[in-house]
Every structure is written in C-alpha cells, then in structure tokens.
Short mmCIF file of C-alpha atoms in Angstrom, two decimals:
data_model
loop_
_atom_site.label_atom_id
_atom_site.label_comp_id
_atom_site.label_asym_id
_atom_site.label_seq_id
_atom_site.Cartn_x
_atom_site.Cartn_y
_atom_site.Cartn_z
CA UNK A 180 -57.65 45.41 -123.21
CA UNK A 181 -55.58 48.29 -121.83
CA UNK A 182 -52.16 49.36 -123.13
CA UNK A 183 -50.22 47.31 -120.60
CA UNK A 184 -52.17 44.16 -121.45
CA UNK A 185 -51.52 44.73 -125.15
CA UNK A 186 -47.81 45.17 -124.51
CA UNK A 187 -47.77 42.00 -122.42
CA UNK A 188 -49.33 40.09 -125.31
CA UNK A 189 -46.91 41.46 -127.92
CA UNK A 190 -43.56 41.27 -126.08
CA UNK A 191 -43.82 39.81 -122.57
CA UNK A 192 -40.20 40.32 -121.54
CA UNK A 193 -40.19 44.00 -122.42
CA UNK A 194 -43.66 44.46 -120.95
CA UNK A 195 -42.56 43.02 -117.61
CA UNK A 196 -39.54 45.27 -117.67
CA UNK A 197 -41.44 48.49 -118.38
CA UNK A 198 -44.25 47.76 -115.94
CA UNK A 199 -41.89 46.86 -113.09
CA UNK A 200 -39.17 49.47 -113.69
CA UNK A 201 -40.39 51.85 -111.00
CA UNK A 202 -37.47 51.47 -108.63
CA UNK A 203 -34.90 48.98 -109.82
CA UNK A 204 -31.47 50.04 -108.67
CA UNK A 205 -29.93 52.13 -105.93
CA UNK A 206 -27.08 53.84 -107.78
CA UNK A 207 -25.24 56.85 -106.35
CA UNK A 208 -26.77 60.08 -107.68
CA UNK A 209 -27.16 63.69 -106.60
CA UNK A 210 -30.94 63.22 -106.22
CA UNK A 211 -32.20 61.07 -103.36
CA UNK A 212 -33.72 57.70 -104.18
CA UNK A 213 -37.33 58.82 -103.73
CA UNK A 214 -36.96 61.67 -106.23
CA UNK A 215 -35.17 59.42 -108.68
CA UNK A 216 -37.85 56.72 -108.44
CA UNK A 217 -40.58 59.35 -108.97
CA UNK A 218 -38.78 60.64 -112.06
CA UNK A 219 -38.40 57.14 -113.49
CA UNK A 220 -42.08 56.40 -112.86
CA UNK A 221 -43.04 59.49 -114.80
CA UNK A 222 -40.76 58.56 -117.71
CA UNK A 223 -42.12 55.00 -117.75
CA UNK A 224 -45.73 56.13 -117.92
CA UNK A 225 -44.98 58.42 -120.83
CA UNK A 226 -42.99 55.66 -122.51
CA UNK A 227 -46.02 53.35 -122.33
CA UNK A 228 -48.13 55.99 -124.04
CA UNK A 229 -45.72 56.40 -126.94
CA UNK A 230 -44.36 52.92 -127.61
CA UNK A 231 -45.33 51.38 -130.95
CA UNK A 232 -46.40 47.89 -129.95
CA UNK A 233 -46.46 46.32 -133.40
CA UNK A 234 -43.03 47.62 -134.37
CA UNK A 235 -41.59 46.69 -130.99
CA UNK A 236 -42.64 43.05 -131.35
CA UNK A 237 -40.25 42.44 -134.25
CA UNK A 238 -37.54 45.04 -133.65
CA UNK A 239 -33.97 43.74 -133.18
CA UNK A 240 -32.53 44.46 -129.75
CA UNK A 241 -29.80 46.75 -131.07
CA UNK A 242 -32.27 48.97 -132.92
CA UNK A 243 -34.66 48.86 -129.97
CA UNK A 244 -31.82 50.02 -127.73
CA UNK A 245 -31.06 52.99 -129.97
CA UNK A 246 -34.72 53.97 -130.35
CA UNK A 247 -35.33 53.55 -126.63
CA UNK A 248 -32.40 55.83 -125.81
CA UNK A 249 -33.69 58.48 -128.20
CA UNK A 250 -37.21 58.25 -126.75
CA UNK A 251 -36.10 58.52 -123.12
CA UNK A 252 -33.82 61.48 -123.87
CA UNK A 253 -36.68 63.20 -125.69
CA UNK A 254 -39.02 62.65 -122.74
CA UNK A 255 -36.42 64.05 -120.36
CA UNK A 256 -35.99 67.11 -122.56
CA UNK A 257 -39.74 67.68 -122.80
CA UNK A 258 -40.09 67.45 -119.04
CA UNK A 259 -37.38 70.06 -118.58
CA UNK A 260 -35.81 67.91 -115.82
CA UNK A 261 -32.77 69.41 -114.10
CA UNK A 262 -30.28 66.59 -114.66
CA UNK A 263 -26.64 66.75 -115.58
CA UNK A 264 -25.13 64.67 -118.39
CA UNK A 265 -24.08 61.80 -116.11
CA UNK A 266 -27.52 61.58 -114.51
CA UNK A 267 -29.27 61.56 -117.89
CA UNK A 268 -26.95 58.82 -119.08
CA UNK A 269 -27.70 56.83 -115.91
CA UNK A 270 -31.48 56.93 -116.26
CA UNK A 271 -31.24 55.92 -119.93
CA UNK A 272 -28.94 53.03 -118.96
CA UNK A 273 -31.31 51.90 -116.19
CA UNK A 274 -34.24 51.68 -118.57
CA UNK A 275 -32.18 49.90 -121.24
CA UNK A 276 -30.96 47.38 -118.65
CA UNK A 277 -34.52 46.60 -117.61
CA UNK A 278 -35.92 46.14 -121.09
CA UNK A 279 -33.04 44.36 -122.79
CA UNK A 280 -30.86 43.03 -119.97
CA UNK A 281 -31.17 41.77 -116.42
CA UNK A 282 -32.02 45.04 -114.72
CA UNK A 283 -30.01 45.77 -111.56
CA UNK A 284 -27.64 42.89 -112.32
CA UNK A 285 -26.31 44.43 -115.52
CA UNK A 286 -23.77 46.65 -113.76
CA UNK A 287 -22.43 43.65 -111.82
CA UNK A 288 -22.28 41.47 -114.94
CA UNK A 289 -20.27 44.20 -116.67
CA UNK A 290 -17.66 44.19 -113.88
CA UNK A 291 -14.87 41.74 -114.86
CA UNK A 292 -13.65 41.51 -111.25
CA UNK A 293 -16.91 39.87 -110.11
CA UNK A 294 -16.75 36.07 -110.16
CA UNK A 295 -20.01 35.27 -108.34
CA UNK A 296 -23.30 37.13 -107.90
CA UNK A 297 -25.48 35.90 -105.03
CA UNK A 298 -28.99 37.38 -104.76
CA UNK A 299 -30.68 36.69 -101.41
CA UNK A 300 -34.22 37.96 -102.15
CA UNK A 301 -34.69 41.45 -103.57
CA UNK A 302 -33.09 43.21 -100.59
CA UNK A 303 -29.60 41.73 -100.59
CA UNK A 304 -27.02 41.08 -103.32
CA UNK A 305 -23.51 39.82 -102.55
CA UNK A 306 -20.64 39.52 -105.02
CA UNK A 307 -17.35 37.65 -104.88
CA UNK A 308 -14.18 39.48 -105.85
CA UNK A 309 -10.77 37.82 -105.50
CA UNK A 310 -12.34 35.01 -103.47
CA UNK A 311 -14.01 37.33 -100.93
CA UNK A 312 -17.75 37.98 -100.54
CA UNK A 313 -18.90 41.58 -100.14
CA UNK A 314 -22.37 43.12 -99.83
CA UNK A 315 -23.34 45.56 -102.61
CA UNK A 316 -25.75 48.48 -102.58
CA UNK A 317 -27.62 47.02 -105.56
CA UNK A 318 -31.27 46.14 -104.94
CA UNK A 319 -34.34 44.94 -106.78
CA UNK A 320 -37.64 46.78 -106.42
CA UNK A 321 -39.43 43.73 -105.00
CA UNK A 322 -39.45 39.96 -105.01
CA UNK A 323 -41.87 40.12 -107.94
CA UNK A 324 -39.32 42.16 -109.87
CA UNK A 325 -36.57 39.64 -109.04
CA UNK A 326 -38.83 36.77 -110.11
CA UNK A 327 -39.41 38.43 -113.50
CA UNK A 328 -35.66 38.68 -114.07
CA UNK A 329 -35.22 35.01 -113.11
CA UNK A 330 -37.98 34.04 -115.52
CA UNK A 331 -36.30 36.03 -118.28
CA UNK A 332 -33.01 34.16 -117.69
CA UNK A 333 -34.47 30.64 -117.67
CA UNK A 334 -36.87 31.21 -120.58
CA UNK A 335 -33.92 32.05 -122.84
CA UNK A 336 -32.65 28.48 -122.57
CA UNK A 337 -36.06 26.84 -122.83
CA UNK A 338 -36.59 26.16 -119.16
CA UNK A 339 -39.26 27.27 -116.72
CA UNK A 340 -39.66 28.12 -113.05
CA UNK A 341 -42.89 28.32 -111.06
CA UNK A 342 -44.46 26.80 -107.96
CA UNK A 343 -44.73 23.39 -109.61
CA UNK A 344 -41.05 23.53 -110.67
CA UNK A 345 -39.37 25.83 -108.13
CA UNK A 346 -35.71 24.97 -108.85
CA UNK A 347 -33.83 25.46 -112.09
CA UNK A 348 -30.31 25.43 -113.53
CA UNK A 349 -29.65 27.62 -116.55
CA UNK A 350 -26.91 29.69 -118.12
CA UNK A 351 -26.40 33.17 -119.49
CA UNK A 352 -25.38 33.79 -123.12
CA UNK A 353 -21.73 34.20 -122.03
CA UNK A 354 -21.76 30.72 -120.43
CA UNK A 355 -22.14 31.87 -116.82
CA UNK A 356 -23.91 29.27 -114.70
CA UNK A 357 -27.21 30.20 -113.05
CA UNK A 358 -29.18 28.52 -110.28
CA UNK A 359 -32.51 29.81 -109.01
CA UNK A 360 -34.87 28.59 -106.30
CA UNK A 361 -38.16 30.24 -105.42
CA UNK A 362 -40.98 29.84 -102.88
CA UNK A 363 -42.32 27.58 -101.50
CA UNK A 364 -38.83 26.03 -101.25
CA UNK A 365 -37.12 29.38 -100.55
CA UNK A 366 -38.93 30.70 -97.50
CA UNK A 367 -37.99 34.39 -97.68
CA UNK A 368 -38.28 34.93 -101.42
CA UNK A 369 -36.50 34.08 -104.70
CA UNK A 370 -32.80 33.17 -104.47
CA UNK A 371 -30.52 33.58 -107.49
CA UNK A 372 -26.88 32.46 -107.82
CA UNK A 373 -24.72 33.32 -110.84
CA UNK A 374 -21.29 31.74 -111.29
CA UNK A 375 -19.53 34.09 -113.68
CA UNK A 376 -17.40 32.95 -116.58
CA UNK A 377 -14.76 35.14 -118.15
CA UNK A 378 -15.63 36.41 -121.62
CA UNK A 379 -12.00 35.76 -122.51
CA UNK A 380 -11.07 32.33 -121.08
CA UNK A 381 -8.24 32.31 -118.56
CA UNK A 382 -4.90 31.00 -119.71
CA UNK A 383 -2.10 29.23 -117.90
CA UNK A 384 -0.24 32.56 -117.73
CA UNK A 385 -3.12 33.98 -115.68
CA UNK A 386 -2.94 31.11 -113.18
CA UNK A 387 0.81 31.50 -112.90
CA UNK A 388 0.46 35.23 -112.31
CA UNK A 389 -1.84 34.69 -109.33
CA UNK A 390 0.39 31.81 -108.12
CA UNK A 391 -2.21 29.06 -108.43
CA UNK A 392 0.72 26.79 -109.29
CA UNK A 393 4.37 27.01 -110.28
CA UNK A 394 5.81 27.01 -113.78
CA UNK A 395 7.28 23.54 -113.13
CA UNK A 396 3.87 22.18 -112.14
CA UNK A 397 2.26 23.83 -115.19
CA UNK A 398 4.80 22.21 -117.52
CA UNK A 399 4.15 18.81 -115.98
CA UNK A 400 0.36 19.16 -116.19
CA UNK A 401 0.58 20.28 -119.82
CA UNK A 402 2.75 17.29 -120.68
CA UNK A 403 0.29 14.95 -118.95
CA UNK A 404 -2.56 16.20 -121.15
CA UNK A 405 -0.47 15.97 -124.33
CA UNK A 406 0.53 12.39 -123.39
CA UNK A 407 -3.18 11.49 -123.03
CA UNK A 408 -3.18 10.57 -119.35
CA UNK A 409 -6.64 10.31 -117.82
CA UNK A 410 -7.00 13.18 -115.35
CA UNK A 411 -9.39 13.71 -112.44
CA UNK A 412 -9.59 17.22 -110.96
CA UNK A 413 -10.85 17.20 -107.39
CA UNK A 414 -11.84 20.12 -105.19
CA UNK A 415 -14.53 21.86 -103.19
CA UNK A 416 -17.18 24.27 -104.41
CA UNK A 417 -15.66 27.39 -105.95
CA UNK A 418 -12.12 26.03 -105.82
CA UNK A 419 -11.53 26.47 -109.56
CA UNK A 420 -12.00 22.94 -110.90
CA UNK A 421 -13.73 23.94 -114.14
CA UNK A 422 -11.33 26.85 -114.67
CA UNK A 423 -8.35 24.49 -114.39
CA UNK A 424 -10.05 22.00 -116.71
CA UNK A 425 -10.47 24.77 -119.30
CA UNK A 426 -6.86 25.84 -118.96
CA UNK A 427 -5.48 22.30 -119.26
CA UNK A 428 -7.64 21.58 -122.31
CA UNK A 429 -5.53 24.05 -124.33
CA UNK A 430 -2.87 21.32 -124.47
CA UNK A 431 -5.15 18.97 -126.42
CA UNK A 432 -3.97 18.84 -130.06
CA UNK A 433 -6.34 20.55 -132.52
CA UNK A 434 -6.44 17.40 -134.64
CA UNK A 435 -8.41 15.46 -131.99
CA UNK A 436 -12.20 15.15 -131.79
CA UNK A 437 -13.44 16.15 -128.33
CA UNK A 438 -16.89 15.49 -126.90
CA UNK A 439 -17.89 17.53 -123.82
CA UNK A 440 -20.79 16.52 -121.57
CA UNK A 441 -22.22 18.86 -118.94
CA UNK A 442 -25.30 19.55 -116.86
CA UNK A 443 -25.08 23.24 -117.76
CA UNK A 444 -22.70 24.09 -120.58
CA UNK A 445 -19.80 26.13 -119.20
CA UNK A 446 -16.60 24.68 -120.67
CA UNK A 447 -14.85 27.01 -123.11
CA UNK A 448 -12.63 24.76 -125.20
CA UNK A 449 -10.71 26.51 -127.98
CA UNK A 450 -10.08 23.55 -130.31
CA UNK A 451 -11.80 23.51 -133.73
CA UNK A 452 -13.28 20.01 -133.39
CA UNK A 453 -15.44 20.11 -130.27
CA UNK A 454 -18.90 18.55 -129.89
CA UNK A 455 -20.81 20.01 -126.93
CA UNK A 456 -23.58 18.02 -125.26
CA UNK A 457 -25.85 19.16 -122.42
CA UNK A 458 -28.33 17.28 -120.25
CA UNK A 459 -32.06 18.04 -120.29
CA UNK A 460 -34.21 18.14 -117.13
CA UNK A 461 -37.63 16.44 -117.01
CA UNK A 462 -40.67 18.41 -118.13
CA UNK A 463 -43.60 19.32 -115.90
CA UNK A 464 -44.95 15.77 -116.30
CA UNK A 465 -41.66 14.28 -115.15
CA UNK A 466 -40.80 12.99 -118.62
CA UNK A 467 -38.17 13.71 -121.24
CA UNK A 468 -35.14 13.82 -118.96
CA UNK A 469 -31.76 13.16 -120.61
CA UNK A 470 -29.08 12.34 -118.04
CA UNK A 471 -25.30 12.59 -118.22
CA UNK A 472 -25.14 8.81 -118.30
CA UNK A 473 -27.28 8.70 -121.44
CA UNK A 474 -25.08 11.33 -123.08
CA UNK A 475 -21.88 9.47 -122.13
CA UNK A 476 -23.23 6.28 -123.68
CA UNK A 477 -24.28 8.16 -126.81
CA UNK A 478 -20.92 9.91 -127.06
CA UNK A 479 -19.17 6.54 -127.39
CA UNK A 480 -20.95 6.15 -130.75
CA UNK A 481 -19.68 9.54 -131.93
CA UNK A 482 -16.06 8.49 -132.43
CA UNK A 483 -14.49 10.78 -129.81
CA UNK A 484 -10.75 10.90 -129.25
CA UNK A 485 -11.37 12.33 -125.79
CA UNK A 486 -14.41 12.68 -123.56
CA UNK A 487 -14.51 15.60 -121.16
CA UNK A 488 -17.19 15.42 -118.49
CA UNK A 489 -17.79 18.75 -116.77
CA UNK A 490 -18.47 17.08 -113.44
CA UNK A 491 -19.11 13.47 -112.50
CA UNK A 492 -21.90 13.22 -109.94
CA UNK A 493 -23.82 9.99 -110.44
CA UNK A 494 -24.20 6.70 -112.27
CA UNK A 495 -22.41 8.06 -115.35
CA UNK A 496 -19.10 7.47 -113.55
CA UNK A 497 -19.26 3.78 -114.49
CA UNK A 498 -19.53 4.54 -118.21
CA UNK A 499 -16.82 7.20 -118.03
CA UNK A 500 -14.38 4.84 -116.31
CA UNK A 501 -15.13 2.11 -118.84
CA UNK A 502 -14.49 4.59 -121.67
CA UNK A 503 -11.17 5.57 -120.12
CA UNK A 504 -10.25 1.89 -119.97
CA UNK A 505 -11.27 1.11 -123.55
CA UNK A 506 -9.43 3.46 -125.85
CA UNK A 507 -10.48 6.97 -124.87
CA UNK A 508 -7.18 7.97 -123.29
CA UNK A 509 -6.73 11.59 -122.33
CA UNK A 510 -10.26 11.98 -120.98
CA UNK A 511 -10.83 14.42 -118.11
CA UNK A 512 -13.48 15.17 -115.53
CA UNK A 513 -13.97 16.88 -112.16
CA UNK A 514 -15.45 15.76 -108.85
CA UNK A 515 -16.38 17.45 -105.59
CA UNK A 516 -14.01 16.19 -102.87
CA UNK A 517 -11.67 17.62 -100.26
CA UNK A 518 -8.75 15.24 -100.80
CA UNK A 519 -7.61 12.86 -103.55
CA UNK A 520 -8.47 9.91 -101.29
CA UNK A 521 -11.96 11.33 -100.71
CA UNK A 522 -12.34 11.72 -104.47
CA UNK A 523 -11.82 7.98 -104.96
CA UNK A 524 -14.30 7.21 -102.18
CA UNK A 525 -16.87 9.41 -103.91
CA UNK A 526 -16.27 7.68 -107.25
CA UNK A 527 -16.73 4.31 -105.59
CA UNK A 528 -20.00 5.44 -104.00
CA UNK A 529 -21.25 6.82 -107.32
CA UNK A 530 -20.51 3.52 -109.05
CA UNK A 531 -23.06 1.88 -106.76
CA UNK A 532 -25.68 4.31 -108.14
CA UNK A 533 -25.40 2.55 -111.49
CA UNK A 534 -27.36 -0.38 -110.04
CA UNK A 535 -24.53 -2.88 -110.28
CA UNK A 536 -23.60 -4.81 -107.16
CA UNK A 537 -19.83 -4.72 -107.49
CA UNK A 538 -17.37 -5.85 -104.77
CA UNK A 539 -15.40 -2.89 -103.35
CA UNK A 540 -12.11 -4.35 -104.55
CA UNK A 541 -13.42 -4.69 -108.11
CA UNK A 542 -14.72 -1.11 -108.11
CA UNK A 543 -11.42 0.24 -106.80
CA UNK A 544 -9.45 -1.78 -109.34
CA UNK A 545 -11.51 -0.26 -112.15
CA UNK A 546 -10.96 3.25 -110.79
CA UNK A 547 -7.21 2.76 -110.36
CA UNK A 548 -6.77 1.35 -113.85
CA UNK A 549 -8.80 4.12 -115.49
CA UNK A 550 -7.43 7.25 -113.79
CA UNK A 551 -3.77 8.18 -114.06
CA UNK A 552 -3.54 11.40 -112.05
CA UNK A 553 -5.60 13.29 -109.45
CA UNK A 554 -5.13 17.06 -109.25
CA UNK A 555 -6.41 18.54 -105.99
CA UNK A 556 -7.40 22.21 -106.01
CA UNK A 557 -8.56 24.30 -103.05
CA UNK A 558 -9.77 27.76 -102.20
CA UNK A 559 -7.80 29.00 -99.20
CA UNK A 560 -9.15 31.10 -96.34
CA UNK A 561 -8.03 34.34 -98.01
CA UNK A 562 -9.75 33.48 -101.29
CA UNK A 563 -6.65 32.29 -103.18
CA UNK A 564 -7.04 29.23 -105.39
CA UNK A 565 -4.16 26.78 -105.33
CA UNK A 566 -3.25 23.43 -106.83
CA UNK A 567 -2.47 21.86 -103.45
CA UNK A 568 -1.54 18.36 -104.63
CA UNK A 569 -0.71 16.37 -107.77
CA UNK A 570 -0.89 12.63 -107.15
CA UNK A 571 -0.18 9.71 -109.46
CA UNK A 572 -2.24 6.53 -109.20
CA UNK A 573 0.15 3.60 -109.07
CA UNK A 574 -2.20 0.63 -108.75
CA UNK A 575 -3.58 -1.54 -105.95
CA UNK A 576 -2.15 -3.07 -102.79
CA UNK A 577 -4.69 -5.55 -101.54
CA UNK A 578 -7.99 -3.63 -101.34
CA UNK A 579 -6.39 -0.18 -101.28
CA UNK A 580 -5.74 2.12 -104.24
CA UNK A 581 -2.14 3.33 -104.01
CA UNK A 582 -1.10 6.89 -104.82
CA UNK A 583 2.13 8.85 -104.70
CA UNK A 584 2.29 12.62 -104.39
CA UNK A 585 4.44 14.44 -106.96
CA UNK A 586 3.90 18.10 -105.99
CA UNK A 587 2.24 19.74 -102.99
CA UNK A 588 1.46 23.14 -101.51
CA UNK A 589 2.35 23.48 -97.83
CA UNK A 590 0.76 26.26 -95.81
CA UNK A 591 3.18 27.79 -93.30
CA UNK A 592 1.02 30.47 -91.67
CA UNK A 593 -1.13 33.55 -92.14
CA UNK A 594 0.19 37.10 -92.49
CA UNK A 595 -1.02 40.06 -90.42
CA UNK A 596 -3.41 41.08 -93.21
CA UNK A 597 -4.98 37.60 -93.35
CA UNK A 598 -3.12 36.34 -96.42
CA UNK A 599 -2.20 32.67 -96.45
CA UNK A 600 1.55 32.02 -96.51
CA UNK A 601 3.11 28.88 -97.89
CA UNK A 602 5.17 27.33 -100.65
CA UNK A 603 5.08 24.70 -103.39
CA UNK A 604 7.60 21.93 -103.48
CA UNK A 605 8.22 18.58 -105.14
CA UNK A 606 8.15 15.50 -102.94
CA UNK A 607 11.22 13.99 -104.64
CA UNK A 608 9.24 11.14 -106.23
CA UNK A 609 9.61 10.70 -109.97
CA UNK A 610 6.26 9.63 -111.42
CA UNK A 611 5.97 6.35 -113.27
CA UNK A 612 4.23 8.09 -116.17
CA UNK A 613 7.54 9.78 -117.12
CA UNK A 614 8.14 6.84 -119.46
CA UNK A 615 4.81 7.52 -121.17
CA UNK A 616 5.75 11.17 -121.61
CA UNK A 617 8.94 10.10 -123.36
CA UNK A 618 6.99 8.00 -125.86
CA UNK A 619 5.19 11.21 -126.84
CA UNK A 620 8.48 13.07 -127.20
CA UNK A 621 8.06 14.98 -123.95
CA UNK A 622 10.89 15.27 -121.44
CA UNK A 623 10.86 16.69 -117.93
CA UNK A 624 14.17 17.89 -116.43
CA UNK A 625 15.21 16.04 -113.29
CA UNK A 626 15.54 19.23 -111.25
CA UNK A 627 11.80 19.90 -111.20
CA UNK A 628 11.45 16.88 -108.88
CA UNK A 629 14.15 18.14 -106.50
CA UNK A 630 12.52 18.27 -103.01
CA UNK A 631 15.08 20.76 -101.73
CA UNK A 632 13.65 23.50 -103.95
CA UNK A 633 10.69 25.52 -102.76
CA UNK A 634 8.55 27.93 -104.76
CA UNK A 635 6.47 30.71 -103.25
#
C-alpha cells in the first residue's frame, strides 16, 4: 500500500483534499496560474512525504490547521520560493481550505454579501449578491474535484450521493441549505446549489432598512404573531419566505414551547424552548424514510404551543390545518405560490395528496377556518424583496374563500438604472382580527389603515 492509499484509509476527507489539490482556485496573483499550480503541486508532494498519518487521524481540526500552516510555510522556506507575504499567505490558505473546508468555495462562504452560490460543473460558479446573479472567477480543478467536495458536504450530515442516489439535500454547519445533483441525471457534470444563511439572523430592523416593508406593516405583523393568528407566508423561490418567517418568530413569547419541522433544518429561532425536527430520506434500499407528515403527527404528542413548518409541500398540509383548528393557534408555515389566491389553490391540491376524497367546498372551508392571514412576498426584477400583500381570510361565500387586502405594494415604474419604483399603502380596510389583537392587549392606531398615505 503506497502513502496515498494509507492516507485514504486513515482520513479519507483529508486524503481526497491533498491528492486533488493540484489546481483548485483561480485567485489573482502576480504569478500566472500555470506557475502557481506547479508550485502547489510541488508543495503537496512534499506534504505527502512528511505528514504523520497516525497523528493526523485523531488530530482536532484547529490543531491540524496550525500544524498544516507551519508545515507549508517551512516547505516554502526550504524551497527558497520567491513569494511575497500576501502570496505565501494565499497558498497556505488554499491548502487549509482544501483539507479542512470546502476548497474553492471557502472564499465565497466567507463573503457575507453572498446569498446564493450556484456551481454549474467545475468550470462555472455564479453567486447572488443583492438579488443579482454574477459570474465569479472561482473554479474547481475538475468535476472529480467538485464531486469530492459535494461528498464531503453530504457525508457530514449522514447522507450519501452516488450513481444509485444522484440527488441529495443537505446543509452546512451554519444552516445553509445545499442541493446537489450528479450524473447520470446532470448531463454535463455535478451541479451544486447553496442557499446561504446569515450567521447572525436578520432582524426586523434589517428588513425595514432595505424597505422590504414599512414600519406600520411590521408593527401589524408583529402584533398578529403575538395574538397567535395562524399565518401562511406565500412567495416564489428566493423571495425571502424563510427569512420573513425567522424575523416574525422573534415576536413569539419565550414562555411558549415551539416545535419546528423542516426537510432541511434552516430556521434560526431565538427562543429558549424550541424543539427542532428534520425529515429523513429513504436509504439505498428505499426504506427508513420519515416524512414531514409523520413528524407533524408526532409533534402533536409533544405538547407544542405552536408548530412551525418550514414549508408545506405535500400531504402534511392536512395534519397542519387540523392542528391549527384544534388548539395550536399561532402556527406558521410557508408555501410556494405567486399570489395569495394561488396559495390556497396549492393547499387544496396538496390536501388531495393525503388520500382523502374531500369535496372542494369542504377542503376550502377547512383552509379558511385554519388560516387567518396570508403574507405574500416577492423578489422584484431588480432583486429587491418586498412584502407585496397582506390579506386577511374572512370566511366563505358559497364555494369561494373570501379575502380582504390590508396592505399592498404597488409598482409604479422602473428607474433609468433598472431599479423598481413603487410605494406601500393601506387599502383602507380595517381587519376583523383587530378585536383579537385587543384581547391580547395590542392596539393599532387608526391612521395606519389610512389609504391616503403612501410609503416609499
């Protein structure tokens, strides 16, 4: 068994990193890329000759990082390489990122302005900043190198990806959501998508600063959560549904017991009494799957004050609506839909997935009695996220669920630089749930519902 095989047997993740580190990132340097890759190859070969395999197998990452830095700097000094301080620091960082992090992605993950990282095979990596996608100069060495990084990510959360299971959802230690799909389903090579989550959760002040909503709307939404209204947040992909759910959850009293249920854990609730549940995919034999519906049913036996479902997408909607109707007021969830009316249509369709043949009127009646408010969020053409509508559910008229809009965002045009122009305004309708707010000691001034006032 040669040295590389021994290293693979002792610490596979580090072995894959060292063996494949030949040319992992195109970062701006004074040397051209070919010279830099040749230098890294030379350092890697020497590193393989000197690494202590037995010690490395049990060494904590922090100590390994320090020892690795010392070893690389010593090798650079012995080779008498003409590098300045910044270049030496860069090559040490590159090697550390490969062994202990996610290689070329580490620099992007360290950038707080990046909200999404989209890897389209090893050649192309896009990032989203402020709602806009831009192409980066970051690259992987090969599709094999990218696949090793994907495997490192999914193995950390006990999942696997290979030809027999070529799709996977996972998460990073900071809660960022990861999706990967590889050949034969991805024709050109592995595809990796990372939905970033802020290390420090966003607050309502942050949303107000970027004008996602007005202060009046924020006060009303906070009061709705405190008064335990059942809330549905609707919106398209990347519109900020989960972010808004996190922000609104701050208004839940710390004395309440909250159970969260998600496909991939990403909610960041700050209350002290939170129970977090996550689904489990089937194993390679197709067994062992735990669905959101099973977790919702189990959560009802856990004495929750509120149930928060990260996203409703299937048969679990029936159990969630029944919970909302039977004493779990103040529950919240999100759904993919372009309008509040579409959201209700989606809920109705998902109820049929539960295997119950229910007349449409009965299904709609259950939805209308369970959900109090629909908050519609959208990502505009310039990347801004806005709360574009707040609608109260008022009941049924015949076979139709009736709603009344309380606040809305109206787009008025687009500026010369492509920025969406518009304003928020109240519709003039006072919601029926105002009486419920009063029972919780919450009052809303009449002027916030004045339709003559507009807010940029």
